[in-house]
Amino acid sequence: AKKGGRNTYRFYTESLTEVANQRVAMEVALRQGLERGEFLLHYQPLIDMSSMRPVGVEALLRWQRPGAGLVPPGQFIPLAEETGLILPLGEFVLGAACSQMKRWLEAGADIETVAVNLSAHQFHQADIAQRVAAILEETGLPPGYLELEITESALMDFGEEAETRLRALKDLGLRLAIDDFGTGYSSLAYLKRFPIDKIKVDQSFVRDIPHDTADMEIVATVVAMAKNLNLQVLAEGVETEAQLAYLRHLKCDAAQGYLFSRPVPPLEFPPLWNAVLGF
Ligand code: C2E
Ligand code: CA
Ligand code: CA
Ligand code: CA
């Protein structure tokens, strides 16, 4: 029993070491990947519900990691956040998304918005507005085309400062969206105080429509509230015709989800949009 106990203990410490090694390896790989240009963006259309046309795109980060294929953000963003690598990574995303949007506009694309996810870490930088301004200037994208998505939790963790920071960003002439709305367990008071343009209803509330009546009530309430506050409202994760029908019935402004398109590489977009989306 004693021997078994010791073996168990040794096994346990070895696996902890193993986990730590994997983290270090991953961090090194992330750093190198950034230097070597292994990161890229895919884009998913944002659909206007009255015209049923794509009016914008959300940029979503991917890592083309040698030997590992295309790695989704869920597998590396948390570590990038912890290690601070999200800052250079986030600057890459902003720059790449703004220049892509500029090229699309020059090619005559009829879209209004490129939405970029801003991590909590980025948002907490005191000079974030200057950084965004610099990128807009470098890429030549008029600020009105850029929408920054900030999660409810990133805002809430930040207390009073959040409002100042949002105003500084808003003053650049861009638009602000609250991402994953409804998951932050926060007070709703901020909605009328902060200079926000749009809320994105989290996909967890959309997923079980039309079977989960509680979710349907929540979405109806959020859409109604957004309208009363003069905020745009978009539903995320729309996968079925039934979900689409319900959201249209609620007069939700916009939607995004696999029903319309998965996130796709930029070359497919937007020249082939109409073909891809069947419009
Ligand atoms: P998010 O910002 O909420 O982005 C939406 C996620 O839902 C994307 O996953 C998208 O591919 C996925 N999605 C879209 N439509 C559907 C649908 O109909 N059904 C389902 N089940 N999923 C759908 P993705 O690309 O894996 O990104 C995951 C998360 O990673 C994002 O969630 C965002 O929080 C983060 N992320 C992605 N790119 C960036 C980035 O450039 N910077 C930062 N800070 N975070 C990013
Ligand atoms: Ca987002
Ligand atoms: Ca979201
Ligand atoms: Ca549910």
mmCIF file of C-alpha atoms and ligand atoms in Angstrom:
data_model
loop_
_atom_site.group_PDB
_atom_site.id
_atom_site.type_symbol
_atom_site.label_atom_id
_atom_site.label_comp_id
_atom_site.label_asym_id
_atom_site.label_seq_id
_atom_site.Cartn_x
_atom_site.Cartn_y
_atom_site.Cartn_z
ATOM 1 C CA ALA A 1 0.000 0.000 0.000
ATOM 2 C CA LYS A 2 2.903 2.261 0.886
ATOM 3 C CA LYS A 3 4.578 1.649 -2.453
ATOM 4 C CA GLY A 4 1.324 2.249 -4.340
ATOM 5 C CA GLY A 5 0.840 5.472 -2.442
ATOM 6 C CA ARG A 6 4.256 6.707 -3.380
ATOM 7 C CA ASN A 7 3.720 5.787 -7.016
ATOM 8 C CA THR A 8 0.461 7.635 -7.055
ATOM 9 C CA TYR A 9 2.153 10.678 -5.574
ATOM 10 C CA ARG A 10 4.950 10.567 -8.113
ATOM 11 C CA PHE A 11 2.497 10.172 -10.940
ATOM 12 C CA TYR A 12 0.593 13.200 -9.696
ATOM 13 C CA THR A 13 3.648 15.478 -9.528
ATOM 14 C CA GLU A 14 4.823 14.299 -12.933
ATOM 15 C CA SER A 15 1.513 15.169 -14.509
ATOM 16 C CA LEU A 16 1.571 18.606 -12.906
ATOM 17 C CA THR A 17 5.035 19.139 -14.371
ATOM 18 C CA GLU A 18 3.702 17.877 -17.668
ATOM 19 C CA VAL A 19 0.900 20.427 -17.610
ATOM 20 C CA ALA A 20 3.329 23.226 -16.756
ATOM 21 C CA ASN A 21 5.629 22.153 -19.600
ATOM 22 C CA GLN A 22 2.760 22.150 -22.047
ATOM 23 C CA ARG A 23 1.844 25.661 -21.000
ATOM 24 C CA VAL A 24 5.391 26.873 -21.450
ATOM 25 C CA ALA A 25 5.610 25.147 -24.836
ATOM 26 C CA MET A 26 2.324 26.716 -25.876
ATOM 27 C CA GLU A 27 3.467 30.152 -24.747
ATOM 28 C CA VAL A 28 6.701 29.819 -26.742
ATOM 29 C CA ALA A 29 4.712 28.635 -29.755
ATOM 30 C CA LEU A 30 2.298 31.572 -29.462
ATOM 31 C CA ARG A 31 5.172 34.040 -29.299
ATOM 32 C CA GLN A 32 6.904 32.483 -32.297
ATOM 33 C CA GLY A 33 3.638 32.186 -34.165
ATOM 34 C CA LEU A 34 3.136 35.910 -33.803
ATOM 35 C CA GLU A 35 6.637 36.651 -35.121
ATOM 36 C CA ARG A 36 6.214 34.203 -37.975
ATOM 37 C CA GLY A 37 2.842 35.471 -39.088
ATOM 38 C CA GLU A 38 0.862 32.332 -38.267
ATOM 39 C CA PHE A 39 -2.237 34.250 -37.155
ATOM 40 C CA LEU A 40 -5.033 35.188 -39.512
ATOM 41 C CA LEU A 41 -8.603 36.348 -39.459
ATOM 42 C CA HIS A 42 -11.769 34.733 -40.631
ATOM 43 C CA TYR A 43 -14.902 36.817 -41.102
ATOM 44 C CA GLN A 44 -18.518 36.062 -40.360
ATOM 45 C CA PRO A 45 -21.326 38.194 -41.815
ATOM 46 C CA LEU A 46 -23.695 40.242 -39.678
ATOM 47 C CA ILE A 47 -27.146 40.074 -41.221
ATOM 48 C CA ASP A 48 -29.603 42.941 -41.165
ATOM 49 C CA MET A 49 -33.011 41.474 -40.372
ATOM 50 C CA SER A 50 -35.129 43.907 -42.339
ATOM 51 C CA SER A 51 -33.209 43.553 -45.616
ATOM 52 C CA MET A 52 -31.807 40.053 -44.842
ATOM 53 C CA ARG A 53 -28.498 41.222 -46.284
ATOM 54 C CA PRO A 54 -24.994 41.191 -44.831
ATOM 55 C CA VAL A 55 -24.254 44.684 -43.554
ATOM 56 C CA GLY A 56 -21.031 43.926 -41.764
ATOM 57 C CA VAL A 57 -18.588 41.269 -40.632
ATOM 58 C CA GLU A 58 -17.025 40.157 -37.385
ATOM 59 C CA ALA A 59 -13.316 39.378 -37.489
ATOM 60 C CA LEU A 60 -12.480 36.132 -35.685
ATOM 61 C CA LEU A 61 -8.920 35.113 -34.933
ATOM 62 C CA ARG A 62 -7.394 31.810 -36.091
ATOM 63 C CA TRP A 63 -3.946 30.306 -35.590
ATOM 64 C CA GLN A 64 -2.433 28.351 -38.458
ATOM 65 C CA ARG A 65 -0.135 26.377 -36.190
ATOM 66 C CA PRO A 66 2.354 24.158 -38.044
ATOM 67 C CA GLY A 67 1.437 20.532 -37.504
ATOM 68 C CA ALA A 68 -1.760 21.419 -35.673
ATOM 69 C CA GLY A 69 -3.957 22.839 -38.421
ATOM 70 C CA LEU A 70 -6.234 25.801 -37.867
ATOM 71 C CA VAL A 71 -6.528 26.360 -34.119
ATOM 72 C CA PRO A 72 -9.693 28.118 -32.865
ATOM 73 C CA PRO A 73 -9.352 31.027 -30.405
ATOM 74 C CA GLY A 74 -10.859 29.124 -27.484
ATOM 75 C CA GLN A 75 -7.648 27.077 -27.419
ATOM 76 C CA PHE A 76 -5.163 29.926 -27.173
ATOM 77 C CA ILE A 77 -6.856 33.207 -26.191
ATOM 78 C CA PRO A 78 -7.079 32.325 -22.469
ATOM 79 C CA LEU A 79 -3.310 31.692 -22.330
ATOM 80 C CA ALA A 80 -2.634 34.771 -24.447
ATOM 81 C CA GLU A 81 -4.674 36.766 -21.920
ATOM 82 C CA GLU A 82 -2.761 35.325 -18.965
ATOM 83 C CA THR A 83 0.646 35.936 -20.483
ATOM 84 C CA GLY A 84 -0.081 39.387 -21.873
ATOM 85 C CA LEU A 85 0.541 38.153 -25.433
ATOM 86 C CA ILE A 86 -3.032 39.205 -26.157
ATOM 87 C CA LEU A 87 -1.751 42.789 -26.411
ATOM 88 C CA PRO A 88 0.456 42.325 -29.507
ATOM 89 C CA LEU A 89 -2.011 39.735 -30.814
ATOM 90 C CA GLY A 90 -4.895 42.172 -30.370
ATOM 91 C CA GLU A 91 -2.967 44.926 -32.183
ATOM 92 C CA PHE A 92 -2.382 42.509 -35.055
ATOM 93 C CA VAL A 93 -6.116 41.753 -35.183
ATOM 94 C CA LEU A 94 -7.076 45.437 -35.233
ATOM 95 C CA GLY A 95 -4.561 46.264 -37.944
ATOM 96 C CA ALA A 96 -5.437 43.277 -40.118
ATOM 97 C CA ALA A 97 -9.198 43.797 -39.798
ATOM 98 C CA CYS A 98 -8.999 47.525 -40.544
ATOM 99 C CA SER A 99 -6.802 47.051 -43.628
ATOM 100 C CA GLN A 100 -9.007 44.240 -44.909
ATOM 101 C CA MET A 101 -12.081 46.428 -44.489
ATOM 102 C CA LYS A 102 -10.316 49.271 -46.278
ATOM 103 C CA ARG A 103 -9.546 46.951 -49.210
ATOM 104 C CA TRP A 104 -13.143 45.720 -49.344
ATOM 105 C CA LEU A 105 -14.437 49.279 -49.404
ATOM 106 C CA GLU A 106 -12.000 50.173 -52.164
ATOM 107 C CA ALA A 107 -13.279 47.155 -54.099
ATOM 108 C CA GLY A 108 -16.773 48.592 -53.821
ATOM 109 C CA ALA A 109 -18.142 46.311 -51.114
ATOM 110 C CA ASP A 110 -21.474 47.444 -49.782
ATOM 111 C CA ILE A 111 -20.906 46.877 -46.063
ATOM 112 C CA GLU A 112 -20.885 49.256 -43.136
ATOM 113 C CA THR A 113 -19.088 47.511 -40.340
ATOM 114 C CA VAL A 114 -16.058 45.495 -39.419
ATOM 115 C CA ALA A 115 -16.434 44.291 -35.829
ATOM 116 C CA VAL A 116 -13.315 43.490 -33.818
ATOM 117 C CA ASN A 117 -13.177 41.781 -30.430
ATOM 118 C CA LEU A 118 -11.308 43.773 -27.819
ATOM 119 C CA SER A 119 -9.997 41.700 -24.906
ATOM 120 C CA ALA A 120 -10.324 42.839 -21.296
ATOM 121 C CA HIS A 121 -6.563 43.271 -21.153
ATOM 122 C CA GLN A 122 -6.544 45.557 -24.190
ATOM 123 C CA PHE A 123 -9.461 47.575 -22.890
ATOM 124 C CA HIS A 124 -7.703 48.076 -19.566
ATOM 125 C CA GLN A 125 -4.682 49.725 -21.221
ATOM 126 C CA ALA A 126 -4.710 53.394 -20.299
ATOM 127 C CA ASP A 127 -3.747 54.402 -23.856
ATOM 128 C CA ILE A 128 -6.093 52.062 -25.717
ATOM 129 C CA ALA A 129 -7.871 54.934 -27.494
ATOM 130 C CA GLN A 130 -4.562 56.337 -28.798
ATOM 131 C CA ARG A 131 -3.567 52.863 -29.964
ATOM 132 C CA VAL A 132 -6.807 52.372 -31.857
ATOM 133 C CA ALA A 133 -6.516 55.882 -33.311
ATOM 134 C CA ALA A 134 -2.988 55.090 -34.542
ATOM 135 C CA ILE A 135 -4.156 51.905 -36.247
ATOM 136 C CA LEU A 136 -7.074 53.684 -37.928
ATOM 137 C CA GLU A 137 -4.684 56.313 -39.194
ATOM 138 C CA GLU A 138 -2.101 53.784 -40.452
ATOM 139 C CA THR A 139 -4.682 51.724 -42.289
ATOM 140 C CA GLY A 140 -6.678 54.700 -43.528
ATOM 141 C CA LEU A 141 -10.004 53.184 -42.476
ATOM 142 C CA PRO A 142 -12.573 55.864 -41.602
ATOM 143 C CA PRO A 143 -13.460 55.266 -37.912
ATOM 144 C CA GLY A 144 -17.190 54.972 -38.586
ATOM 145 C CA TYR A 145 -16.625 51.562 -40.173
ATOM 146 C CA LEU A 146 -15.049 50.080 -37.060
ATOM 147 C CA GLU A 147 -17.063 48.519 -34.265
ATOM 148 C CA LEU A 148 -15.329 47.309 -31.122
ATOM 149 C CA GLU A 149 -16.895 44.420 -29.214
ATOM 150 C CA ILE A 150 -16.270 44.367 -25.493
ATOM 151 C CA THR A 151 -17.685 41.673 -23.241
ATOM 152 C CA GLU A 152 -19.955 42.559 -20.401
ATOM 153 C CA SER A 153 -17.517 40.969 -17.944
ATOM 154 C CA ALA A 154 -14.567 43.022 -19.237
ATOM 155 C CA LEU A 155 -16.614 46.147 -18.524
ATOM 156 C CA MET A 156 -17.825 45.047 -15.128
ATOM 157 C CA ASP A 157 -14.387 44.057 -13.837
ATOM 158 C CA PHE A 158 -13.305 47.581 -14.440
ATOM 159 C CA GLY A 159 -15.621 49.677 -12.303
ATOM 160 C CA GLU A 160 -15.703 53.433 -12.743
ATOM 161 C CA GLU A 161 -12.811 53.603 -15.195
ATOM 162 C CA ALA A 162 -14.864 51.732 -17.778
ATOM 163 C CA GLU A 163 -16.984 54.750 -18.596
ATOM 164 C CA THR A 164 -13.983 57.035 -19.167
ATOM 165 C CA ARG A 165 -12.305 54.464 -21.338
ATOM 166 C CA LEU A 166 -15.440 53.875 -23.413
ATOM 167 C CA ARG A 167 -15.894 57.616 -23.958
ATOM 168 C CA ALA A 168 -12.307 57.990 -25.149
ATOM 169 C CA LEU A 169 -12.882 55.195 -27.681
ATOM 170 C CA LYS A 170 -16.279 56.532 -28.693
ATOM 171 C CA ASP A 171 -14.779 59.987 -29.277
ATOM 172 C CA LEU A 172 -12.674 58.486 -32.073
ATOM 173 C CA GLY A 173 -15.903 58.152 -34.050
ATOM 174 C CA LEU A 174 -16.190 54.372 -33.935
ATOM 175 C CA ARG A 175 -19.015 52.242 -32.593
ATOM 176 C CA LEU A 176 -19.170 50.132 -29.451
ATOM 177 C CA ALA A 177 -20.945 46.832 -28.891
ATOM 178 C CA ILE A 178 -21.438 44.794 -25.741
ATOM 179 C CA ASP A 179 -20.526 41.189 -26.527
ATOM 180 C CA ASP A 180 -22.013 38.072 -24.875
ATOM 181 C CA PHE A 181 -24.806 40.184 -23.406
ATOM 182 C CA GLY A 182 -26.631 38.481 -20.557
ATOM 183 C CA THR A 183 -23.733 36.374 -19.317
ATOM 184 C CA GLY A 184 -22.163 38.974 -17.025
ATOM 185 C CA TYR A 185 -24.654 38.849 -14.122
ATOM 186 C CA SER A 186 -24.287 42.586 -13.922
ATOM 187 C CA SER A 187 -26.501 45.496 -13.147
ATOM 188 C CA LEU A 188 -28.199 46.867 -16.226
ATOM 189 C CA ALA A 189 -27.732 50.459 -15.101
ATOM 190 C CA TYR A 190 -24.601 50.809 -17.184
ATOM 191 C CA LEU A 191 -26.609 50.483 -20.388
ATOM 192 C CA LYS A 192 -27.992 53.984 -20.112
ATOM 193 C CA ARG A 193 -24.791 55.536 -18.784
ATOM 194 C CA PHE A 194 -22.221 54.113 -21.182
ATOM 195 C CA PRO A 195 -21.880 55.327 -24.787
ATOM 196 C CA ILE A 196 -22.886 51.998 -26.288
ATOM 197 C CA ASP A 197 -24.383 51.485 -29.740
ATOM 198 C CA LYS A 198 -25.261 47.809 -29.817
ATOM 199 C CA ILE A 199 -25.774 44.755 -27.683
ATOM 200 C CA LYS A 200 -25.052 41.244 -28.901
ATOM 201 C CA VAL A 201 -27.333 38.713 -27.239
ATOM 202 C CA ASP A 202 -25.226 35.744 -26.206
ATOM 203 C CA GLN A 203 -25.719 32.580 -28.214
ATOM 204 C CA SER A 204 -26.594 30.586 -25.091
ATOM 205 C CA PHE A 205 -29.994 32.340 -25.095
ATOM 206 C CA VAL A 206 -30.577 31.622 -28.782
ATOM 207 C CA ARG A 207 -29.460 27.992 -28.901
ATOM 208 C CA ASP A 208 -32.622 26.395 -27.481
ATOM 209 C CA ILE A 209 -35.191 28.546 -29.273
ATOM 210 C CA PRO A 210 -37.997 27.503 -29.925
ATOM 211 C CA HIS A 211 -37.953 24.776 -27.243
ATOM 212 C CA ASP A 212 -36.896 26.695 -24.159
ATOM 213 C CA THR A 213 -39.665 29.165 -23.365
ATOM 214 C CA ALA A 214 -37.607 30.825 -20.615
ATOM 215 C CA ASP A 215 -34.843 31.614 -23.123
ATOM 216 C CA MET A 216 -37.453 32.950 -25.537
ATOM 217 C CA GLU A 217 -38.818 35.266 -22.858
ATOM 218 C CA ILE A 218 -35.313 36.470 -22.022
ATOM 219 C CA VAL A 219 -34.511 37.257 -25.648
ATOM 220 C CA ALA A 220 -37.850 39.021 -26.116
ATOM 221 C CA THR A 221 -37.163 41.123 -23.022
ATOM 222 C CA VAL A 222 -33.639 42.016 -24.105
ATOM 223 C CA VAL A 223 -34.802 43.016 -27.601
ATOM 224 C CA ALA A 224 -37.593 45.176 -26.154
ATOM 225 C CA MET A 225 -35.224 46.776 -23.662
ATOM 226 C CA ALA A 226 -32.655 47.512 -26.365
ATOM 227 C CA LYS A 227 -35.340 49.237 -28.429
ATOM 228 C CA ASN A 228 -36.455 51.329 -25.478
ATOM 229 C CA LEU A 229 -32.871 52.399 -24.856
ATOM 230 C CA ASN A 230 -32.292 53.109 -28.545
ATOM 231 C CA LEU A 231 -29.615 50.465 -28.818
ATOM 232 C CA GLN A 232 -29.140 48.179 -31.781
ATOM 233 C CA VAL A 233 -29.601 44.516 -30.926
ATOM 234 C CA LEU A 234 -28.029 41.518 -32.645
ATOM 235 C CA ALA A 235 -28.658 37.851 -31.851
ATOM 236 C CA GLU A 236 -25.639 35.558 -31.974
ATOM 237 C CA GLY A 237 -25.526 31.872 -32.835
ATOM 238 C CA VAL A 238 -28.535 31.697 -35.124
ATOM 239 C CA GLU A 239 -28.506 28.195 -36.587
ATOM 240 C CA THR A 240 -32.092 27.388 -37.570
ATOM 241 C CA GLU A 241 -34.979 28.834 -39.529
ATOM 242 C CA ALA A 242 -37.153 28.600 -36.410
ATOM 243 C CA GLN A 243 -34.715 30.791 -34.469
ATOM 244 C CA LEU A 244 -34.600 33.248 -37.345
ATOM 245 C CA ALA A 245 -38.406 33.373 -37.540
ATOM 246 C CA TYR A 246 -38.717 34.070 -33.817
ATOM 247 C CA LEU A 247 -36.072 36.817 -33.921
ATOM 248 C CA ARG A 248 -37.736 38.451 -36.907
ATOM 249 C CA HIS A 249 -41.053 38.269 -35.080
ATOM 250 C CA LEU A 250 -39.406 40.167 -32.192
ATOM 251 C CA LYS A 251 -38.018 42.702 -34.678
ATOM 252 C CA CYS A 252 -34.495 42.023 -33.532
ATOM 253 C CA ASP A 253 -32.275 44.282 -35.702
ATOM 254 C CA ALA A 254 -29.583 41.862 -36.762
ATOM 255 C CA ALA A 255 -28.382 38.296 -36.547
ATOM 256 C CA GLN A 256 -25.241 36.252 -36.948
ATOM 257 C CA GLY A 257 -24.781 32.504 -37.121
ATOM 258 C CA TYR A 258 -24.125 29.342 -39.059
ATOM 259 C CA LEU A 259 -27.575 29.588 -40.675
ATOM 260 C CA PHE A 260 -26.152 32.420 -42.804
ATOM 261 C CA SER A 261 -22.461 31.542 -42.903
ATOM 262 C CA ARG A 262 -19.646 30.173 -40.821
ATOM 263 C CA PRO A 263 -16.651 32.450 -40.388
ATOM 264 C CA VAL A 264 -14.709 32.260 -43.675
ATOM 265 C CA PRO A 265 -11.329 33.451 -44.972
ATOM 266 C CA PRO A 266 -11.366 36.975 -46.425
ATOM 267 C CA LEU A 267 -10.818 36.035 -50.075
ATOM 268 C CA GLU A 268 -14.245 34.447 -50.177
ATOM 269 C CA PHE A 269 -15.662 37.709 -49.008
ATOM 270 C CA PRO A 270 -17.461 39.839 -49.986
ATOM 271 C CA PRO A 271 -17.258 39.366 -53.776
ATOM 272 C CA LEU A 272 -18.704 35.896 -53.443
ATOM 273 C CA TRP A 273 -20.986 36.846 -50.615
ATOM 274 C CA ASN A 274 -24.207 36.819 -52.464
ATOM 275 C CA ALA A 275 -23.389 33.466 -53.995
ATOM 276 C CA VAL A 276 -22.137 31.996 -50.724
ATOM 277 C CA LEU A 277 -25.100 33.203 -48.734
ATOM 278 C CA GLY A 278 -27.659 32.564 -51.409
ATOM 279 C CA PHE A 279 -28.929 36.127 -51.557
HETATM 280 P P1 C2E B 1 -17.456 35.623 -29.800
HETATM 281 O O1 C2E B 1 -16.852 36.976 -29.920
HETATM 282 O O2 C2E B 1 -18.736 35.499 -29.054
HETATM 283 O O3 C2E B 1 -17.589 35.104 -31.294
HETATM 284 C C1 C2E B 1 -18.620 34.277 -31.759
HETATM 285 C C2 C2E B 1 -18.208 32.842 -31.761
HETATM 286 O O4 C2E B 1 -19.349 32.036 -32.059
HETATM 287 C C3 C2E B 1 -17.177 32.489 -32.844
HETATM 288 O O5 C2E B 1 -16.371 31.418 -32.368
HETATM 289 C C4 C2E B 1 -18.063 32.013 -33.972
HETATM 290 O O6 C2E B 1 -17.395 31.167 -34.889
HETATM 291 C C5 C2E B 1 -19.097 31.259 -33.202
HETATM 292 N N1 C2E B 1 -20.350 31.143 -33.932
HETATM 293 C C6 C2E B 1 -20.852 31.943 -34.894
HETATM 294 N N2 C2E B 1 -22.045 31.546 -35.321
HETATM 295 C C7 C2E B 1 -22.336 30.426 -34.605
HETATM 296 C C8 C2E B 1 -23.456 29.537 -34.583
HETATM 297 O O7 C2E B 1 -24.439 29.677 -35.317
HETATM 298 N N3 C2E B 1 -23.392 28.509 -33.690
HETATM 299 C C9 C2E B 1 -22.348 28.315 -32.864
HETATM 300 N N4 C2E B 1 -22.366 27.283 -32.031
HETATM 301 N N5 C2E B 1 -21.259 29.155 -32.857
HETATM 302 C C10 C2E B 1 -21.276 30.190 -33.719
HETATM 303 P P2 C2E B 1 -14.793 31.460 -32.476
HETATM 304 O O8 C2E B 1 -14.371 32.073 -33.770
HETATM 305 O O9 C2E B 1 -14.281 30.111 -32.118
HETATM 306 O O10 C2E B 1 -14.399 32.497 -31.332
HETATM 307 C C11 C2E B 1 -14.637 32.186 -29.988
HETATM 308 C C12 C2E B 1 -14.361 33.375 -29.103
HETATM 309 O O11 C2E B 1 -12.972 33.705 -29.127
HETATM 310 C C13 C2E B 1 -15.067 34.648 -29.531
HETATM 311 O O12 C2E B 1 -16.409 34.599 -29.108
HETATM 312 C C14 C2E B 1 -14.244 35.678 -28.809
HETATM 313 O O13 C2E B 1 -14.601 35.750 -27.459
HETATM 314 C C15 C2E B 1 -12.860 35.085 -28.913
HETATM 315 N N6 C2E B 1 -12.149 35.725 -30.034
HETATM 316 C C16 C2E B 1 -12.171 35.430 -31.348
HETATM 317 N N7 C2E B 1 -11.366 36.264 -32.047
HETATM 318 C C17 C2E B 1 -10.855 37.137 -31.145
HETATM 319 C C18 C2E B 1 -9.965 38.246 -31.242
HETATM 320 O O14 C2E B 1 -9.506 38.653 -32.317
HETATM 321 N N8 C2E B 1 -9.642 38.881 -30.072
HETATM 322 C C19 C2E B 1 -10.161 38.485 -28.878
HETATM 323 N N9 C2E B 1 -9.800 39.162 -27.781
HETATM 324 N N10 C2E B 1 -11.003 37.463 -28.753
HETATM 325 C C20 C2E B 1 -11.352 36.786 -29.876
HETATM 326 CA CA CA B 2 -17.559 38.898 -30.528
HETATM 327 CA CA CA B 3 -20.317 36.791 -28.443
HETATM 328 CA CA CA B 4 -31.218 27.208 -22.509
#
